[in-house]
GROMACS .gro file of C-alpha atoms in nm:
model
  345
    1MET     CA    1  15.836   7.968  14.072
    2SER     CA    2  15.858   8.309  14.235
    3LYS     CA    3  16.189   8.494  14.250
    4GLN     CA    4  16.261   8.799  14.462
    5ALA     CA    5  16.495   9.074  14.345
    6LEU     CA    6  16.652   9.368  14.525
    7VAL     CA    7  16.763   9.665  14.313
    8ILE     CA    8  16.963   9.950  14.467
    9ASN     CA    9  17.097  10.245  14.272
   10GLY     CA   10  17.317  10.545  14.331
   11GLY     CA   11  17.356  10.798  14.604
   12ILE     CA   12  17.704  10.731  14.750
   13SER     CA   13  17.655  10.854  15.110
   14ARG     CA   14  17.279  10.840  15.054
   15GLY     CA   15  17.314  10.465  15.041
   16ALA     CA   16  17.252  10.492  15.415
   17PHE     CA   17  16.882  10.520  15.328
   18ALA     CA   18  16.895  10.184  15.149
   19VAL     CA   19  17.086  10.026  15.437
   20GLY     CA   20  16.815  10.139  15.678
   21ALA     CA   21  16.541  10.003  15.451
   22ILE     CA   22  16.710   9.664  15.420
   23LYS     CA   23  16.780   9.650  15.792
   24LYS     CA   24  16.408   9.700  15.856
   25ILE     CA   25  16.295   9.441  15.603
   26PHE     CA   26  16.529   9.181  15.756
   27GLU     CA   27  16.381   9.259  16.098
   28CYS     CA   28  16.015   9.255  15.989
   29ARG     CA   29  16.022   8.999  15.710
   30PRO     CA   30  16.287   8.735  15.792
   31ASP     CA   31  16.089   8.498  15.567
   32LEU     CA   32  16.162   8.712  15.261
   33ASP     CA   33  16.465   8.569  15.083
   34PHE     CA   34  16.609   8.760  14.786
   35ASP     CA   35  16.737   8.558  14.490
   36ILE     CA   36  16.866   8.840  14.269
   37PHE     CA   37  17.067   9.150  14.360
   38SER     CA   38  17.140   9.437  14.122
   39GLY     CA   39  17.335   9.744  14.226
   40GLY     CA   40  17.483  10.062  14.087
   41GLY     CA   41  17.668  10.339  14.269
   42SER     CA   42  17.640  10.283  14.642
   43GLY     CA   43  17.409   9.992  14.558
   44SER     CA   44  17.715   9.800  14.438
   45LEU     CA   45  17.875   9.849  14.779
   46ILE     CA   46  17.561   9.731  14.956
   47ILE     CA   47  17.451   9.417  14.771
   48PRO     CA   48  17.752   9.193  14.856
   49PHE     CA   49  17.682   9.211  15.228
   50VAL     CA   50  17.304   9.196  15.185
   51ALA     CA   51  17.336   8.881  14.974
   52LEU     CA   52  17.516   8.722  15.269
   53LYS     CA   53  17.277   8.881  15.523
   54ASP     CA   54  17.560   9.058  15.704
   55MET     CA   55  17.437   9.408  15.789
   56GLN     CA   56  17.692   9.512  16.052
   57PRO     CA   57  17.968   9.621  15.808
   58LEU     CA   58  17.716   9.822  15.605
   59VAL     CA   59  17.585  10.005  15.910
   60GLU     CA   60  17.945  10.090  16.002
   61ILE     CA   61  18.037  10.207  15.650
   62PHE     CA   62  17.726  10.421  15.609
   63THR     CA   63  17.704  10.578  15.955
   64THR     CA   64  18.061  10.630  16.078
   65LYS     CA   65  18.272  10.748  15.782
   66HIS     CA   66  18.384  11.103  15.705
   67ASN     CA   67  18.488  11.266  15.378
   68LYS     CA   68  18.855  11.191  15.446
   69ASP     CA   69  18.770  10.820  15.454
   70ILE     CA   70  18.627  10.832  15.100
   71ILE     CA   71  18.786  11.110  14.892
   72ARG     CA   72  19.056  11.374  14.879
   73LYS     CA   73  18.948  11.716  14.756
   74TYR     CA   74  19.158  11.955  14.549
   75SER     CA   75  19.103  12.281  14.367
   76LEU     CA   76  19.010  12.259  13.999
   77SER     CA   77  19.341  12.417  13.898
   78GLU     CA   78  19.532  12.133  14.066
   79ARG     CA   79  19.340  11.863  13.878
   80ILE     CA   80  19.306  12.010  13.530
   81LEU     CA   81  19.529  11.737  13.376
   82GLU     CA   82  19.395  11.453  13.590
   83THR     CA   83  19.111  11.210  13.512
   84SER     CA   84  18.893  11.341  13.794
   85ILE     CA   85  18.846  11.640  14.021
   86LEU     CA   86  18.853  11.424  14.336
   87ASP     CA   87  19.098  11.154  14.440
   88ALA     CA   88  18.935  10.819  14.520
   89SER     CA   89  19.240  10.661  14.688
   90PRO     CA   90  19.077  10.658  15.034
   91LEU     CA   91  18.774  10.478  14.889
   92TRP     CA   92  19.002  10.210  14.748
   93GLY     CA   93  19.149  10.164  15.096
   94LEU     CA   94  18.800  10.132  15.244
   95LEU     CA   95  18.709   9.866  14.988
   96ASP     CA   96  19.027   9.673  15.060
   97HIS     CA   97  18.948   9.679  15.434
   98TYR     CA   98  18.581   9.575  15.429
   99TYR     CA   99  18.549   9.370  15.110
  100THR     CA  100  18.791   9.093  15.200
  101HIS     CA  101  18.911   8.783  15.019
  102GLY     CA  102  18.679   8.585  15.244
  103LEU     CA  103  18.379   8.793  15.137
  104TYR     CA  104  18.475   8.754  14.772
  105ASN     CA  105  18.506   8.375  14.803
  106ARG     CA  106  18.167   8.348  14.973
  107LEU     CA  107  18.003   8.552  14.696
  108CYS     CA  108  18.159   8.332  14.429
  109HIS     CA  109  18.005   8.024  14.590
  110THR     CA  110  17.660   8.159  14.677
  111ASP     CA  111  17.355   8.052  14.479
  112LYS     CA  112  17.242   8.417  14.471
  113GLU     CA  113  17.262   8.616  14.148
  114LEU     CA  114  17.461   8.939  14.183
  115TYR     CA  115  17.490   9.207  13.916
  116PHE     CA  116  17.705   9.521  13.938
  117ASN     CA  117  17.616   9.796  13.690
  118THR     CA  118  17.877  10.014  13.518
  119MET     CA  119  17.913  10.208  13.194
  120CYS     CA  120  18.211  10.176  12.959
  121LEU     CA  121  18.357  10.506  12.840
  122GLN     CA  122  18.502  10.357  12.522
  123THR     CA  123  18.191  10.170  12.402
  124HIS     CA  124  17.917  10.366  12.586
  125ALA     CA  125  17.769  10.026  12.673
  126LEU     CA  126  17.585   9.965  12.997
  127THR     CA  127  17.802   9.681  13.126
  128VAL     CA  128  17.699   9.437  13.396
  129PHE     CA  129  17.972   9.260  13.593
  130SER     CA  130  17.902   8.947  13.795
  131PRO     CA  131  18.077   8.637  13.932
  132ARG     CA  132  17.863   8.424  13.697
  133HIS     CA  133  17.962   8.335  13.340
  134ASN     CA  134  17.616   8.268  13.200
  135PRO     CA  135  17.360   8.503  13.353
  136ALA     CA  136  17.030   8.593  13.187
  137VAL     CA  137  17.147   8.922  13.038
  138ALA     CA  138  16.904   9.167  12.880
  139ALA     CA  139  16.962   9.239  12.512
  140ARG     CA  140  17.095   9.592  12.555
  141TYR     CA  141  17.341   9.502  12.830
  142ALA     CA  142  17.699   9.396  12.784
  143HIS     CA  143  17.806   9.135  13.036
  144ARG     CA  144  18.148   9.060  13.185
  145CYS     CA  145  18.274   8.850  13.474
  146PHE     CA  146  18.527   8.960  13.730
  147GLU     CA  147  18.783   8.680  13.736
  148ASN     CA  148  18.963   8.746  14.063
  149TYR     CA  149  18.960   8.945  14.386
  150ASP     CA  150  19.138   9.250  14.241
  151GLN     CA  151  18.886   9.276  13.957
  152PHE     CA  152  18.603   9.243  14.209
  153LEU     CA  153  18.732   9.544  14.405
  154ARG     CA  154  18.784   9.739  14.081
  155THR     CA  155  18.427   9.661  13.978
  156LEU     CA  156  18.295   9.801  14.307
  157LEU     CA  157  18.508  10.113  14.265
  158ALA     CA  158  18.407  10.167  13.902
  159SER     CA  159  18.039  10.133  13.983
  160THR     CA  160  18.063  10.409  14.245
  161CYS     CA  161  18.283  10.654  14.049
  162GLN     CA  162  18.073  10.939  13.914
  163PRO     CA  163  18.230  11.070  13.592
  164VAL     CA  164  18.445  11.381  13.619
  165LEU     CA  165  18.418  11.389  13.998
  166LEU     CA  166  18.584  11.048  14.042
  167PRO     CA  167  18.817  10.863  13.806
  168PRO     CA  168  18.719  10.600  13.547
  169ILE     CA  169  18.850  10.255  13.638
  170ARG     CA  170  19.025   9.991  13.429
  171ILE     CA  171  18.885   9.670  13.576
  172GLN     CA  172  19.139   9.464  13.381
  173PRO     CA  173  19.441   9.699  13.387
  174GLN     CA  174  19.637   9.519  13.112
  175GLU     CA  175  19.340   9.476  12.880
  176GLU     CA  176  19.362   9.576  12.514
  177PRO     CA  177  19.174   9.751  12.371
  178ILE     CA  178  19.155   9.977  12.674
  179ARG     CA  179  18.826   9.974  12.864
  180GLN     CA  180  18.746  10.223  13.142
  181TYR     CA  181  18.430  10.200  13.353
  182ILE     CA  182  18.227  10.450  13.553
  183ASP     CA  183  17.904  10.471  13.753
  184ALA     CA  184  17.601  10.383  13.539
  185GLY     CA  185  17.373  10.612  13.739
  186ASP     CA  186  17.288  10.833  13.441
  187ARG     CA  187  17.162  10.539  13.234
  188GLU     CA  188  16.791  10.459  13.245
  189TYR     CA  189  16.628  10.137  13.365
  190ALA     CA  190  16.957  10.010  13.505
  191GLY     CA  191  16.901   9.740  13.764
  192ILE     CA  192  16.532   9.666  13.714
  193GLU     CA  193  16.578   9.535  13.361
  194MET     CA  194  16.848   9.298  13.481
  195ALA     CA  195  16.617   9.165  13.752
  196ILE     CA  196  16.333   9.107  13.504
  197ALA     CA  197  16.567   8.935  13.257
  198SER     CA  198  16.674   8.703  13.540
  199GLY     CA  199  16.314   8.597  13.599
  200ALA     CA  200  16.219   8.810  13.899
  201THR     CA  201  15.850   8.808  13.989
  202ASP     CA  202  15.882   9.062  14.272
  203VAL     CA  203  16.129   9.351  14.250
  204TYR     CA  204  16.208   9.574  14.547
  205VAL     CA  205  16.359   9.900  14.419
  206LEU     CA  206  16.538  10.129  14.663
  207LEU     CA  207  16.583  10.480  14.528
  208GLN     CA  208  16.765  10.758  14.710
  209SER     CA  209  16.593  11.046  14.527
  210PRO     CA  210  16.249  11.174  14.633
  211GLU     CA  211  15.957  11.213  14.396
  212ALA     CA  212  15.953  11.588  14.462
  213PRO     CA  213  16.280  11.756  14.351
  214ASN     CA  214  16.480  11.970  14.587
  215GLN     CA  215  16.442  12.345  14.534
  216GLU     CA  216  16.724  12.576  14.639
  217ASN     CA  217  16.705  12.950  14.690
  218LYS     CA  218  17.068  13.030  14.616
  219GLU     CA  219  17.290  13.140  14.331
  220TYR     CA  220  17.557  12.900  14.205
  221GLN     CA  221  17.873  13.102  14.146
  222ASP     CA  222  18.154  12.853  14.083
  223LEU     CA  223  18.217  12.578  13.830
  224PHE     CA  224  18.247  12.297  14.083
  225SER     CA  225  17.914  12.360  14.256
  226ILE     CA  226  17.737  12.398  13.919
  227LEU     CA  227  17.888  12.068  13.802
  228GLN     CA  228  17.785  11.893  14.122
  229GLU     CA  229  17.428  12.019  14.100
  230THR     CA  230  17.401  11.928  13.731
  231LEU     CA  231  17.516  11.573  13.794
  232ASP     CA  232  17.265  11.546  14.075
  233ILE     CA  233  16.985  11.654  13.837
  234PHE     CA  234  17.089  11.393  13.580
  235ILE     CA  235  17.100  11.117  13.840
  236ALA     CA  236  16.759  11.214  13.985
  237ASP     CA  237  16.604  11.219  13.637
  238ALA     CA  238  16.752  10.879  13.559
  239ALA     CA  239  16.600  10.739  13.878
  240ASP     CA  240  16.253  10.849  13.766
  241ASN     CA  241  16.307  10.729  13.410
  242ARG     CA  242  16.406  10.384  13.535
  243LEU     CA  243  16.048  10.332  13.647
  244ILE     CA  244  15.884  10.415  13.313
  245LEU     CA  245  15.984  10.106  13.115
  246PRO     CA  246  15.906   9.853  13.391
  247HIS     CA  247  15.556   9.998  13.417
  248LEU     CA  248  15.516   9.981  13.037
  249TYR     CA  249  15.641   9.622  13.046
  250ASN     CA  250  15.375   9.532  13.302
  251GLU     CA  251  15.103   9.711  13.104
  252GLY     CA  252  15.204   9.514  12.794
  253LEU     CA  253  15.180   9.185  12.982
  254ARG     CA  254  14.839   9.277  13.123
  255TYR     CA  255  14.717   9.370  12.775
  256ILE     CA  256  14.831   9.034  12.634
  257GLU     CA  257  14.659   8.850  12.917
  258ALA     CA  258  14.335   9.044  12.855
  259VAL     CA  259  14.347   8.960  12.483
  260LYS     CA  260  14.399   8.590  12.562
  261LYS     CA  261  14.100   8.588  12.795
  262LYS     CA  262  13.883   8.759  12.535
  263MET     CA  263  13.987   8.503  12.274
  264GLY     CA  264  13.899   8.224  12.517
  265ARG     CA  265  13.553   8.372  12.573
  266GLN     CA  266  13.507   8.373  12.194
  267GLY     CA  267  13.566   7.998  12.186
  268VAL     CA  268  13.933   7.983  12.085
  269SER     CA  269  14.102   7.691  12.258
  270ALA     CA  270  14.383   7.752  12.508
  271THR     CA  271  14.621   7.544  12.292
  272THR     CA  272  14.551   7.758  11.986
  273ILE     CA  273  14.587   8.080  12.184
  274GLU     CA  274  14.926   7.977  12.320
  275ASP     CA  275  15.039   7.866  11.974
  276TRP     CA  276  14.946   8.204  11.824
  277PHE     CA  277  15.128   8.396  12.092
  278ASP     CA  278  15.439   8.177  12.066
  279THR     CA  279  15.613   8.355  11.779
  280GLY     CA  280  15.929   8.150  11.809
  281MET     CA  281  16.130   8.462  11.894
  282THR     CA  282  16.384   8.355  12.156
  283ASP     CA  283  16.431   8.713  12.276
  284ASN     CA  284  16.058   8.787  12.312
  285PRO     CA  285  16.040   8.962  12.653
  286PHE     CA  286  15.664   8.902  12.685
  287TYR     CA  287  15.633   8.532  12.607
  288ASN     CA  288  15.502   8.327  12.898
  289LYS     CA  289  15.591   8.597  13.152
  290PRO     CA  290  15.367   8.718  13.436
  291PRO     CA  291  15.353   9.087  13.531
  292VAL     CA  292  15.626   9.186  13.774
  293ARG     CA  293  15.528   9.323  14.113
  294LEU     CA  294  15.728   9.640  14.174
  295HIS     CA  295  15.785   9.764  14.528
  296ILE     CA  296  15.924  10.118  14.509
  297ILE     CA  297  16.075  10.254  14.830
  298ARG     CA  298  16.212  10.608  14.823
  299PRO     CA  299  16.232  10.909  15.059
  300ASP     CA  300  15.959  11.170  15.075
  301LEU     CA  301  16.207  11.457  15.088
  302PRO     CA  302  16.570  11.510  14.977
  303LEU     CA  303  16.810  11.316  15.198
  304GLY     CA  304  17.105  11.556  15.200
  305GLY     CA  305  17.459  11.431  15.163
  306GLY     CA  306  17.559  11.719  14.938
  307PRO     CA  307  17.453  11.778  14.577
  308ASP     CA  308  17.647  11.473  14.454
  309GLY     CA  309  17.608  11.242  14.754
  310LEU     CA  310  17.980  11.273  14.824
  311SER     CA  311  17.946  11.449  15.159
  312PHE     CA  312  18.001  11.195  15.435
  313ASP     CA  313  17.870  11.323  15.766
  314PRO     CA  314  17.798  11.046  16.022
  315ALA     CA  315  17.515  11.239  16.188
  316VAL     CA  316  17.342  11.306  15.855
  317MET     CA  317  17.389  10.946  15.740
  318GLN     CA  318  17.244  10.814  16.065
  319GLU     CA  319  16.936  11.026  15.993
  320MET     CA  320  16.923  10.883  15.639
  321LEU     CA  321  16.939  10.530  15.777
  322ALA     CA  322  16.651  10.604  16.013
  323LYS     CA  323  16.449  10.747  15.723
  324GLY     CA  324  16.513  10.428  15.527
  325GLU     CA  325  16.382  10.221  15.816
  326GLN     CA  326  16.071  10.440  15.837
  327ALA     CA  327  16.005  10.424  15.462
  328MET     CA  328  16.034  10.045  15.454
  329GLU     CA  329  15.819  10.007  15.765
  330ALA     CA  330  15.550  10.219  15.601
  331HIS     CA  331  15.570  10.015  15.280
  332LEU     CA  332  15.544   9.684  15.466
  333ALA     CA  333  15.248   9.813  15.667
  334LEU     CA  334  15.078   9.913  15.342
  335THR     CA  335  15.130   9.579  15.168
  336ALA     CA  336  15.091   9.339  15.464
  337PRO     CA  337  14.708   9.336  15.480
  338HIS     CA  338  14.688   9.224  15.118
  339ARG     CA  339  14.958   8.954  15.154
  340ASP     CA  340  15.051   9.031  14.793
  341ILE     CA  341  15.414   8.932  14.836
  342ARG     CA  342  15.533   8.596  14.709
  343MET     CA  343  15.778   8.413  14.926
  344ASN     CA  344  16.029   8.143  14.848
  345GLY     CA  345  15.933   7.810  14.989
   0.00000   0.00000   0.00000
C-alpha cells in the first residue's frame, strides 16, 4: 500500500515558500492525499493546517505579518542574562490566536500521522512530538506525546525557536528532570527519516534553502549579524545533509533488489532468497522495503527573509509564496508525463 508523506523544515518567514508550494499542489493535484506530515521550524507551524487542508490561515500568517507580530528585538547588552537575544512573546500570542482548541481537537482525531521535530538541550536527543502514543519511530529518535492543548502550543513554539536567538521551551513546565526543547533545524535527516520509518513510499520534501549558497559582498562588523549568518550557514548545511542518507537508503535497497534478481537467475528459489534476506532483526531498515520516491522542491535562489529567516516583511513573503507556487508547478510538470506518483485509492 502506498503512503504519501510531506516533510517541511525550517525557515521561519521563509515558510511562505512551502505554503506557496502546497497551495499549488492542492490546486493541481487534488487527488494527492498525504498520510504523513513531518515538520520542523516553520514546518511545524504549517503541517497542522495542511493536514486538515485549510490553507487560508497559513496564507494569512505567512503573507501579512510583520516583525512586531513575531518577536521583540533588544540590544545584546539588555539580554546578556536572558535565555535568548529575542523575545518570542508575540509569537506565543500568534499561536494562541490561530492554533485554537478546535484545531487541536481535530488533529487529535484525524487519521493522519503528524510529527513535530525538536531537539532537547539536556539530552541532545532529536525528539519527535506527536498526538499519537505508538508511532513508528526511527531508532535514533526520542518520541513524546503532547497530552493537552497547552503542550501542543509549546511544542509548536519549541520547534520554531532557533537556539540563542529565541528561548528554549519547557513543553511540560513542571517536569522533572528539566527538559528544554529548541528547533531541530541543525540536526541532519530530520523529517525524512521519520517519514520512511512510518512506511512512506513517496516523500515530498520542501526545503527553503537553494542548492547554490548565497554570496554576500559585505563585511560583518557586529556580534549579532555574525551570529545570525553563522546560524543560517548551519541550517543550510543541515538541509543539504538531510538528503544524503535518504539517497544512500534508496541505493542500498536497489542493491539488495539487484542481488536478489541475480540469485534468481542463478536458480535460487524465491522462497530461499527471502529466507536468506530475512535475518530476524526487527529493526532492519531494509527488510521487505521498496525504494522511496523522493520529490525535492526548493528555490533556485536565496529567498530573503534576513540571514536567520526572522525578518517578516509581507511584500517579501508574498514573493516567496509565489516562488513556492512556481517551483511546485515546475516539479509537477516535470513528473506528470511519467505518472510516477502513487496515489491513495
